[in-house]
CSV table of C-alpha atoms in Angstrom, one decimal:
chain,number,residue,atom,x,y,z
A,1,UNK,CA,118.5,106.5,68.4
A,2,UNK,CA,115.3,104.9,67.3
A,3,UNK,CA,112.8,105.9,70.0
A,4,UNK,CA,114.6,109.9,70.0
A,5,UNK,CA,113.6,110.0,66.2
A,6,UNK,CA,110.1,109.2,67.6
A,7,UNK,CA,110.0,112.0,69.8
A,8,UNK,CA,107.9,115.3,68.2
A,9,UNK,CA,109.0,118.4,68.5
A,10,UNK,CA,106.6,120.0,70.9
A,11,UNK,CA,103.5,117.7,72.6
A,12,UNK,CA,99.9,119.2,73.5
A,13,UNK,CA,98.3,117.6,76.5
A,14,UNK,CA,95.0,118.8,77.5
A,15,UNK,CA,91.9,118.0,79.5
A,16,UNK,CA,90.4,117.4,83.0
A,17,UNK,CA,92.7,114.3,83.6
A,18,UNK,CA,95.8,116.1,85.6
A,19,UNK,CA,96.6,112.8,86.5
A,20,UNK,CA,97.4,110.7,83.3
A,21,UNK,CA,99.0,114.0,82.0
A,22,UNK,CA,102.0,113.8,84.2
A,23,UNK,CA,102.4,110.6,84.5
A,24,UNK,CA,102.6,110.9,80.1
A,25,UNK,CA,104.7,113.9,81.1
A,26,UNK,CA,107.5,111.4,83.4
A,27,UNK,CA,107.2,108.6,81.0
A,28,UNK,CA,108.8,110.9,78.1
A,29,UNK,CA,111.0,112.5,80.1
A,30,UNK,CA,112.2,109.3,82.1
A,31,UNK,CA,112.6,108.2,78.0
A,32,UNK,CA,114.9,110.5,76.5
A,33,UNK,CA,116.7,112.3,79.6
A,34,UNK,CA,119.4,110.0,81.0
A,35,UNK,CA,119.6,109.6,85.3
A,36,UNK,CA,121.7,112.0,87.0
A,37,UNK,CA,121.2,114.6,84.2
A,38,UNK,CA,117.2,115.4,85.3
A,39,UNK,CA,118.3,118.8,86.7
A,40,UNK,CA,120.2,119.9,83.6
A,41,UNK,CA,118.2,118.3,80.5
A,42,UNK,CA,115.0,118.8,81.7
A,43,UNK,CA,113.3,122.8,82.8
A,44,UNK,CA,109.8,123.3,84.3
A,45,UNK,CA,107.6,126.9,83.3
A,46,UNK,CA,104.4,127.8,84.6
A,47,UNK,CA,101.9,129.5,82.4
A,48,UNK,CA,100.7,132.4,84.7
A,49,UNK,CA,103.1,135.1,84.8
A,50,UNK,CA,105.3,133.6,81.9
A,51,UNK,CA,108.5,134.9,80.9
A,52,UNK,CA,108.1,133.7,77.6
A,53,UNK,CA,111.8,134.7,75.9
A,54,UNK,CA,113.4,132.6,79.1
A,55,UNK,CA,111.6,129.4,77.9
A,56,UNK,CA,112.9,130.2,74.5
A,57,UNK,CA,116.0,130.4,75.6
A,58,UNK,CA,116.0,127.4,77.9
A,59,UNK,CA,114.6,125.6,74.9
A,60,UNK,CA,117.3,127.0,72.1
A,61,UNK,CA,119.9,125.1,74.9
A,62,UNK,CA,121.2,122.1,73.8
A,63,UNK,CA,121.1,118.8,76.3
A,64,UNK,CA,124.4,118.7,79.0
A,65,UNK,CA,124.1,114.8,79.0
A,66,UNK,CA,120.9,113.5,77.5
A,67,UNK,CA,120.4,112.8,73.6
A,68,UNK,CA,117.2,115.9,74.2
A,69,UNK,CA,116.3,118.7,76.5
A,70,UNK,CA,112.6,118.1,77.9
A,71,UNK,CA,111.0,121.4,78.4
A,72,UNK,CA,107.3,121.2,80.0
A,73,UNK,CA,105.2,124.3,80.2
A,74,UNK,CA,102.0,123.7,82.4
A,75,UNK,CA,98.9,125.7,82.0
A,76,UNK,CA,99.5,127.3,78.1
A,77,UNK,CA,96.1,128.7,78.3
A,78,UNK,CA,97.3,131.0,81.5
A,79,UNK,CA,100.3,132.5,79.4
A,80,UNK,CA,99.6,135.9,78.5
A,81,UNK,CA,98.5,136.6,74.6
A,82,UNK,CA,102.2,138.3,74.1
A,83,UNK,CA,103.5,135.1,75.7
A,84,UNK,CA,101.6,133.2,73.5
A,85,UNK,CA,101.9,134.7,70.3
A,86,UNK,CA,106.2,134.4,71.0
A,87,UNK,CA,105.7,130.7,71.6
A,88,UNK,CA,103.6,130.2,68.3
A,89,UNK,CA,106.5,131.6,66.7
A,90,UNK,CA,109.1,129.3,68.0
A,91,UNK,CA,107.1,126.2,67.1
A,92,UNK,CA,108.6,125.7,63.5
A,93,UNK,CA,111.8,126.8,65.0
A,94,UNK,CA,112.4,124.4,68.2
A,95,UNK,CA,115.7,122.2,67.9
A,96,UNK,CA,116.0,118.9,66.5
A,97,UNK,CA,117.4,118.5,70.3
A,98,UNK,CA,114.8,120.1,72.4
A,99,UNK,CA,111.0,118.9,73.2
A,100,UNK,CA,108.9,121.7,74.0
A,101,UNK,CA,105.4,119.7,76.3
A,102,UNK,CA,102.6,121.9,77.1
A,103,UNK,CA,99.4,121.3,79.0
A,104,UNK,CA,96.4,122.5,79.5
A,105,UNK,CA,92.9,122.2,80.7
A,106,UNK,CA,91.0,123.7,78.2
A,107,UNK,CA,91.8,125.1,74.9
A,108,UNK,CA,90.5,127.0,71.8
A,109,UNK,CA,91.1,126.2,68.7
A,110,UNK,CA,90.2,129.5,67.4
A,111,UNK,CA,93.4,131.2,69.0
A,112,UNK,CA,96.4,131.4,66.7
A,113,UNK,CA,98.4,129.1,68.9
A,114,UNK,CA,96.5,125.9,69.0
A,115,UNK,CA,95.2,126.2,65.4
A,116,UNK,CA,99.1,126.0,65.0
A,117,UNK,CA,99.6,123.3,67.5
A,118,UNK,CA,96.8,121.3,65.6
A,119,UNK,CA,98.7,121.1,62.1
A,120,UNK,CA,100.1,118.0,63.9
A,121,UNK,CA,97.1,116.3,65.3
A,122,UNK,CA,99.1,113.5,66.6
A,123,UNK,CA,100.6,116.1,69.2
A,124,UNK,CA,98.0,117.3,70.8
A,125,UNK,CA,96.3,114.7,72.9
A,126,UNK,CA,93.2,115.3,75.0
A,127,UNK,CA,93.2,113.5,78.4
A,128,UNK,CA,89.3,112.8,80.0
A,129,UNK,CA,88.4,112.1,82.9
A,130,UNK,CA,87.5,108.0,82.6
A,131,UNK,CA,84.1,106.2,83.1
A,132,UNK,CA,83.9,103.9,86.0
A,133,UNK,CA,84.4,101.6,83.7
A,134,UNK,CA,87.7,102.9,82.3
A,135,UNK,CA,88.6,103.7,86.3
A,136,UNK,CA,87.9,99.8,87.0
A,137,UNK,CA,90.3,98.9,84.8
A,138,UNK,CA,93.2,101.2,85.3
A,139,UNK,CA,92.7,99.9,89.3
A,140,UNK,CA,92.6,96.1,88.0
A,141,UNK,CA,95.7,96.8,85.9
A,142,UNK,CA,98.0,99.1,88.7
A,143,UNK,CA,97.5,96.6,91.3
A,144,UNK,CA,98.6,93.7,88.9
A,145,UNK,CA,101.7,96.1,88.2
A,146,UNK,CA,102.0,96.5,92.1
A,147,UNK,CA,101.6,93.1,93.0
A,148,UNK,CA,98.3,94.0,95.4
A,149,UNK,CA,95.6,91.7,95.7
A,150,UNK,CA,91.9,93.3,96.0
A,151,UNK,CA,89.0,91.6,95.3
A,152,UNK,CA,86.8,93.3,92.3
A,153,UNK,CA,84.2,94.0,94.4
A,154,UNK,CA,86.1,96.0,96.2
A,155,UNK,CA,87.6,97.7,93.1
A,156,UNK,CA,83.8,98.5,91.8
A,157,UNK,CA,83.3,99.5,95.4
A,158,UNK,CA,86.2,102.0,95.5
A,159,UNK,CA,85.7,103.8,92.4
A,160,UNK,CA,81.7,103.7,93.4
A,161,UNK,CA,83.1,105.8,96.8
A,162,UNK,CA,86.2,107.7,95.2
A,163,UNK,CA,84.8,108.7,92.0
A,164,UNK,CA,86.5,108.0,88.5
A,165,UNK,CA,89.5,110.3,89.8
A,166,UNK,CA,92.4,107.9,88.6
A,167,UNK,CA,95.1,110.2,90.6
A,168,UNK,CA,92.8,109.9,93.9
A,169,UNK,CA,92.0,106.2,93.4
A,170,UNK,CA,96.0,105.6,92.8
A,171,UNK,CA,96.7,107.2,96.2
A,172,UNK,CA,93.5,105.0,97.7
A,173,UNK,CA,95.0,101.8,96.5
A,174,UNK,CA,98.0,102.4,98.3
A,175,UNK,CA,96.8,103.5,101.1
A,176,UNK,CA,94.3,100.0,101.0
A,177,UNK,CA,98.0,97.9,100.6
A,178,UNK,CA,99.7,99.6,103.0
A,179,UNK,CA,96.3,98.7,105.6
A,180,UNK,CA,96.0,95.3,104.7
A,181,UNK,CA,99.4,94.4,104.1
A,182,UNK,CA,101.2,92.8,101.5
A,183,UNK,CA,100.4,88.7,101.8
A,184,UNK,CA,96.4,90.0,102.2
A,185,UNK,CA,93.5,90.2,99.8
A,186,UNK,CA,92.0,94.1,99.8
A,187,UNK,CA,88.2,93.6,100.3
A,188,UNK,CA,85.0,95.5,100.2
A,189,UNK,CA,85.3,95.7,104.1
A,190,UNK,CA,88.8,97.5,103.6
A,191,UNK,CA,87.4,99.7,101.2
A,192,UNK,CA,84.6,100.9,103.7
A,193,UNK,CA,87.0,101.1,107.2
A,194,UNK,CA,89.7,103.6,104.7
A,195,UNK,CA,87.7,105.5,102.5
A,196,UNK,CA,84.6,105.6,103.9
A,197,UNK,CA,82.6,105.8,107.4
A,198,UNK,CA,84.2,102.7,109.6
A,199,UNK,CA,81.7,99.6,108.5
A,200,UNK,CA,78.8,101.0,108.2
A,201,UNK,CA,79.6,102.2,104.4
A,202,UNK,CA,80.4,105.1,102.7
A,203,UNK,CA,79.6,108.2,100.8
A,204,UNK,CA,78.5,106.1,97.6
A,205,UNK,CA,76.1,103.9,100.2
A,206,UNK,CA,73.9,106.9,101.8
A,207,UNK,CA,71.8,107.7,98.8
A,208,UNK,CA,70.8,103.8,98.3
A,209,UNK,CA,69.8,104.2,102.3
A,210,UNK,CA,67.5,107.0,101.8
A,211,UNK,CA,65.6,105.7,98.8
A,212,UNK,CA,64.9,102.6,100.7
A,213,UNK,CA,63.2,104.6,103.3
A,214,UNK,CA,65.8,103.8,106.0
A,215,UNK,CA,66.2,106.9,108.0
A,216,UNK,CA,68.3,105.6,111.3
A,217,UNK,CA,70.4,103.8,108.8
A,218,UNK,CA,70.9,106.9,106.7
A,219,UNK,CA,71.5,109.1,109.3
A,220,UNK,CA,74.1,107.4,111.5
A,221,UNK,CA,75.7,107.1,108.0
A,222,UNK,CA,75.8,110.9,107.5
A,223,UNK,CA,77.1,111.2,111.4
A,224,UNK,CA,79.9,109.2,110.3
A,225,UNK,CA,81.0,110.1,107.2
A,226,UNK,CA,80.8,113.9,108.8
A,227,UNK,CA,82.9,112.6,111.6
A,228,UNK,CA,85.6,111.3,109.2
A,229,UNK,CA,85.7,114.8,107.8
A,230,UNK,CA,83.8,114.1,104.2
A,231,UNK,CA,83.0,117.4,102.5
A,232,UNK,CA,79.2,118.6,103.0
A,233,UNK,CA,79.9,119.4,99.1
A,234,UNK,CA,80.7,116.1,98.6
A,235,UNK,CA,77.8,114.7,100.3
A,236,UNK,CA,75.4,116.1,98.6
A,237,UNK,CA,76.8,116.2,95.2
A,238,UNK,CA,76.5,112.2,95.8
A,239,UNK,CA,72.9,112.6,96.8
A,240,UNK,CA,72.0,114.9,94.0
A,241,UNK,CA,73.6,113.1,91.2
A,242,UNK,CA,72.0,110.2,92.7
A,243,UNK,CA,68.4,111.8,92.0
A,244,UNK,CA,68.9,113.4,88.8
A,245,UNK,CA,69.9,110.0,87.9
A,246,UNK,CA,66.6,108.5,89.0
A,247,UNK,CA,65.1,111.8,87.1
A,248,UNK,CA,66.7,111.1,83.9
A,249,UNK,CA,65.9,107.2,84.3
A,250,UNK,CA,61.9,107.8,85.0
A,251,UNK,CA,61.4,110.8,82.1
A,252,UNK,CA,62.8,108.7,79.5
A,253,UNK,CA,61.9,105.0,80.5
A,254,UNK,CA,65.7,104.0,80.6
A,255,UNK,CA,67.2,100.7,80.4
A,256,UNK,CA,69.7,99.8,83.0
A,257,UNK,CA,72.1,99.0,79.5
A,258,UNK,CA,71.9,102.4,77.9
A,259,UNK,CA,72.0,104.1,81.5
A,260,UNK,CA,75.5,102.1,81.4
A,261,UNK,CA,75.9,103.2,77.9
A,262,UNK,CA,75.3,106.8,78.7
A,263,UNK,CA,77.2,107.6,81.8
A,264,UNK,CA,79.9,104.9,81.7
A,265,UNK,CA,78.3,103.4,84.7
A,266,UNK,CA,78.9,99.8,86.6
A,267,UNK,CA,76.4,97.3,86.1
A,268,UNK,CA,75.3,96.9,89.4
A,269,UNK,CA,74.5,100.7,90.0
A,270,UNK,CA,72.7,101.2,86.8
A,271,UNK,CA,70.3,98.3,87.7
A,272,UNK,CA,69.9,99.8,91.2
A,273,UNK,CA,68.8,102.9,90.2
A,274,UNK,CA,66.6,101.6,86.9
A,275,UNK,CA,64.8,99.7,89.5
A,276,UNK,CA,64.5,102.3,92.2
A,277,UNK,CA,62.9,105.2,89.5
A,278,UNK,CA,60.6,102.3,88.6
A,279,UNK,CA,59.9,102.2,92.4
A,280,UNK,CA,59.7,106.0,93.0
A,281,UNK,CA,56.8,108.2,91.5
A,282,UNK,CA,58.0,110.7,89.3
A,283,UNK,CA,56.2,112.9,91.7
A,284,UNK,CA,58.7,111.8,94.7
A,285,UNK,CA,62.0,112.1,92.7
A,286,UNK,CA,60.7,115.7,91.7
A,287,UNK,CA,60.3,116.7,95.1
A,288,UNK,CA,63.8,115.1,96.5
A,289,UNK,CA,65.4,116.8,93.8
A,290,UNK,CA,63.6,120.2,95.0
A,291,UNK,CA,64.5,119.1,98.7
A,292,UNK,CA,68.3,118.7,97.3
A,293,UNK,CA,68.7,122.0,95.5
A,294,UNK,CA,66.8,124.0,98.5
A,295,UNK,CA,69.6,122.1,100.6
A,296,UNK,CA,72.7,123.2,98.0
A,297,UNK,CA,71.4,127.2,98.6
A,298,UNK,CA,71.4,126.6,102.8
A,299,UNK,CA,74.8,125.5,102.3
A,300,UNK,CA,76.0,128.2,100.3
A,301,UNK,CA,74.5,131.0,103.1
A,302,UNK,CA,76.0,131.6,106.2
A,303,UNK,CA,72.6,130.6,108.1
A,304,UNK,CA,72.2,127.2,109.4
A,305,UNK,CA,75.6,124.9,110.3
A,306,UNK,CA,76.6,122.6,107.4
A,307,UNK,CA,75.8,119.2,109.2
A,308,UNK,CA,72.5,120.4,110.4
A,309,UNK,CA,71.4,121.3,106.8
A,310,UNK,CA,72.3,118.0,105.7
A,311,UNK,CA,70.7,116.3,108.7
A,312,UNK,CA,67.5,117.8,107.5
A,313,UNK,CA,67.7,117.4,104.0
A,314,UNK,CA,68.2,113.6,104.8
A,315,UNK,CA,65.1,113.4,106.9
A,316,UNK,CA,63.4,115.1,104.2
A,317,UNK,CA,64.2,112.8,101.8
A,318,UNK,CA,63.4,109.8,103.7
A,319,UNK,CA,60.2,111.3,104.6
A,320,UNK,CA,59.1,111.7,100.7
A,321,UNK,CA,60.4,108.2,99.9
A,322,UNK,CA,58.3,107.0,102.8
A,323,UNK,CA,55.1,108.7,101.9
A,324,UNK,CA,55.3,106.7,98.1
């Protein structure tokens, strides 16, 4: 009975991070509902379209089997304001046997239901997305749990490719043990062949290709990841945060340690890129960025393909970085 004593009333998760919301969502429920009893004890609502009395109801219910009923409502701010005004309501009133956990993305803490929610700040928690940092160490610290071996090259390299996504990386890493197998070390190599372009690198690698004036390089690269069916979005947000980047780095005279500081960033890439705006004009990174944004409007019209828009936004670039 200790840990049920523990367990609030109603929980407020919120933020970008889908991904550490659910698995805080299964961890409490995997707590306090007993196996076998999932189905009865626990109820699942969806904020758009919200019957609010039924989840009332279904939270008024005492547990079948469990010492409490779990119910989750995903999306609060979708629920419509009458919705939302009978759920603010029922807050003081939810059972000493029910647990009422609600997500959502965003919220406002003008609305009547979260400045209500907020009278117990210790149940509302806001899930971010991580830094690379943070994502380093969540991969370090699953694979331990899962017994994988990967070198942390490879880890800096797959958040580097994937982004600090911890839901996408989780699914990566799995995918990386499954390929390697379980007796074998996961390695930088591995990371590249899965998530990225076949040897040649990946999505995270093209931008470092352009600004060292390497156009073959860069655009065999871009062939390849476009023949492993990477987004064109996805491309070029990695080559446009890439220059804004080297933008922000040359207008204020940034250290690699508070580019870290600032963006959460690995070592390594905040040194590349503090040396490569020292490299670059401020006249050149202007331009690429200008190059970049002209590219982002092609892709949005229904002119040119995608590919070929990127093809010549790469040879652009190159061309600028060349002319230095």
């Amino acid at each position: 009975m200790g840990l049920i004593t523990k367990i609030k009333r109603y929980y407020l998760f919120f933020g970008p991070e889908e991904y550490l919301k659910t698995k805080r969502i299964k961890s409490l429920i995997s707590a306090v509902v007993e196996k076998g009893y999932e189905d009865f004890d626990c109820n699942y609502f969806e904020g758009r379209g919200l019957d609010a009395t039924v989840l009332v109801n279904a939270a008024s219910s005492p547990p079948s089997g469990s010492p409490l009923r779990v119910v989750v409502l995903r999306n609060l701010d979708k629920v419509s304001p009458r919705g939302l005004n009978l759920i603010e309501r029922f807050i003081d009133s939810i059972p000493d046997y029910t647990t009422l956990i609600m997500t959502s993305e965003k919220i406002d803490r003008r609305k009547k239901i979260f400045k209500t929610l907020y009278k117990d700040e210790k149940a509302c928690v806001r899930f971010n997305l991580p830094t690379p940092r943070k994502a380093v160490e969540f991969i370090a610290e699953s694979a331990k749990q899962l017994n994988i071996s990967i070198e942390p090259e490879a880890i800096n390299y797959l958040v580097e490719t994937i982004g600090p996504d911890v839901g996408r990386l989780d699914q990566e890493l799995t995918k990386l043990a499954l390929y390697v197998g379980p007796k074998a070390t996961i390695r930088k190599d591995d990371v590249a062949l899965l998530c990225g372009a076949g040897s040649i690198g990946t999505v995270f690698d093209l931008p470092q290709k352009i600004v060292s004036g390497d156009a073959k390089g860069s655009l065999v690269l871009l062939n390849s990841l476009l023949s492993a069916k990477q987004s064109e979005g996805r491309i070029l947000f990695r080559i446009k945060d890439y220059f804004l980047k080297l933008n922000t780095v040359k207008a204020l005279d940034m250290s690699a340690w508070v580019l870290r500081k600032k963006y959460g960033m690995l070592e390594k890439t905040a040194v590349n890129i503090c040396q490569t705006a020292k490299r670059l004009s401020e006249i050149c990174i202007i331009n690429c960025l200008h190059h970049t944004y002209q590219c982002e409007i092609s892709l949005k019209s229904a002119g040119l393909k995608k590919d070929i828009v990127l093809f010549d936004l790469i040879s652009r670039l190159v061309l600028e970085v060349k002319e230095e």
